[in-house]
Amino acid sequence: MSPSRFLFHDVDVPPWKEQAPLSGAAYSAVELSADGDELFVLDQRRLPHEEIYITYVEVGGAAESIRDMVVRGAPAIGITAAYGMALASRAAEGDYLRAMRAAGEQLIATRPTAVNLAWAVHRCLALAEEHAAEPRELRSAQMAELAREIHREDVAACKEIGRLGAERILSDRKGELRLLTHCNAGALATGGYGTALGVVRGIVEAGVTVHVTACETRPYLQGARLTAWELHKDGIDVRLISDSMVAHCMQRGLVQAVVVGADRIAKNGDVANKIGTYGIACLAKHHAIPFYVAAPWSTVDLATARGADIVIEERRREELTHIGDRELAPAGVGVFNPAFDVTPAELVTAIITERGVFDPPALGRQPASSMA
């Protein structure tokens, strides 16, 4: 079934109509309709020039939105997957558990690096197994409520990350701050508020002036299109640079701290994040600039021992060779397009989660059961 599309003409009349968005903002990366039969996803490929929501009614649509980067950012991907499982629960006929497991496999296969995706799916599957024998309407309502709870938990986690991150950074440095961030780890990448940008928002709410330098984030330009859009929309001072300008800005004293998000954090504190993060961490180390990672606890993968064990997704060549419909590279030229890199724990000053601020090696001392 082809998804219907909504042009976001008026922020007062979003596609979710009278329902209050769980994001807590006038825009949201993803929302489920009140009766649980429609999934609204903001098409982030069209930002910053158009705010268009796509409505999906099947789990295959939810998987498509993740695979094609209509929605992106590890927490937002996990929430979308949970909502996809809710759509699958409504549609399931015959062998319920078989249908739900197939839906889970379809969703998990879309993007292998972000741990939140599998985490959310497995949480939904546990509920499906617990309530498989119950009437269809009841188990569908329970699945939709679990998905919404995952969304609400993420927003609450982001706000706590913002508070704790602001507290930590402001304890290290007083007065106006000049922060650098890479990719987008804001409200668009989460259920709302953001992780790295949640820390920025937490600093602003603490009454401190913050100046943000946003890397453009090649090849998909999430910094130029999304981070700049979010911060500018919220009235937070932001300046855009190309990725190749980071060293120069640090050398000139224009960056006092780096704060980024994460797609997966290994047990030893190694961090997988958008490609280019590792290079920024190396530069920060050279210039004695603190490098912070902000992520919800669901991004911490205690089952993965180290960063070398994380599967790094490779994306389509066109994301590197094209901008929009325009091809920049010679036709047929070879391309290597990894979506993420791994920053070793020794380059990370601290990992900020809603459960506390950790020195990277301390993650491995957390009980595995705390991932539940």
mmCIF file of C-alpha atoms in Angstrom, residues 31 59 224 228 274 294 336 342 354 359:
data_model
loop_
_atom_site.group_PDB
_atom_site.id
_atom_site.type_symbol
_atom_site.label_atom_id
_atom_site.label_comp_id
_atom_site.label_asym_id
_atom_site.label_seq_id
_atom_site.Cartn_x
_atom_site.Cartn_y
_atom_site.Cartn_z
ATOM 1 C CA GLU A 31 4.000 9.976 16.215
ATOM 2 C CA VAL A 59 4.883 -2.414 9.304
ATOM 3 C CA ALA A 224 23.437 21.506 7.608
ATOM 4 C CA ALA A 228 20.986 24.086 11.910
ATOM 5 C CA LYS A 274 28.062 9.255 12.416
ATOM 6 C CA ALA A 294 25.266 12.076 25.077
ATOM 7 C CA PHE A 336 33.243 3.630 -0.104
ATOM 8 C CA VAL A 342 34.044 4.113 16.040
ATOM 9 C CA GLU A 354 19.874 9.593 31.892
ATOM 10 C CA ASP A 359 33.845 7.704 32.571
#
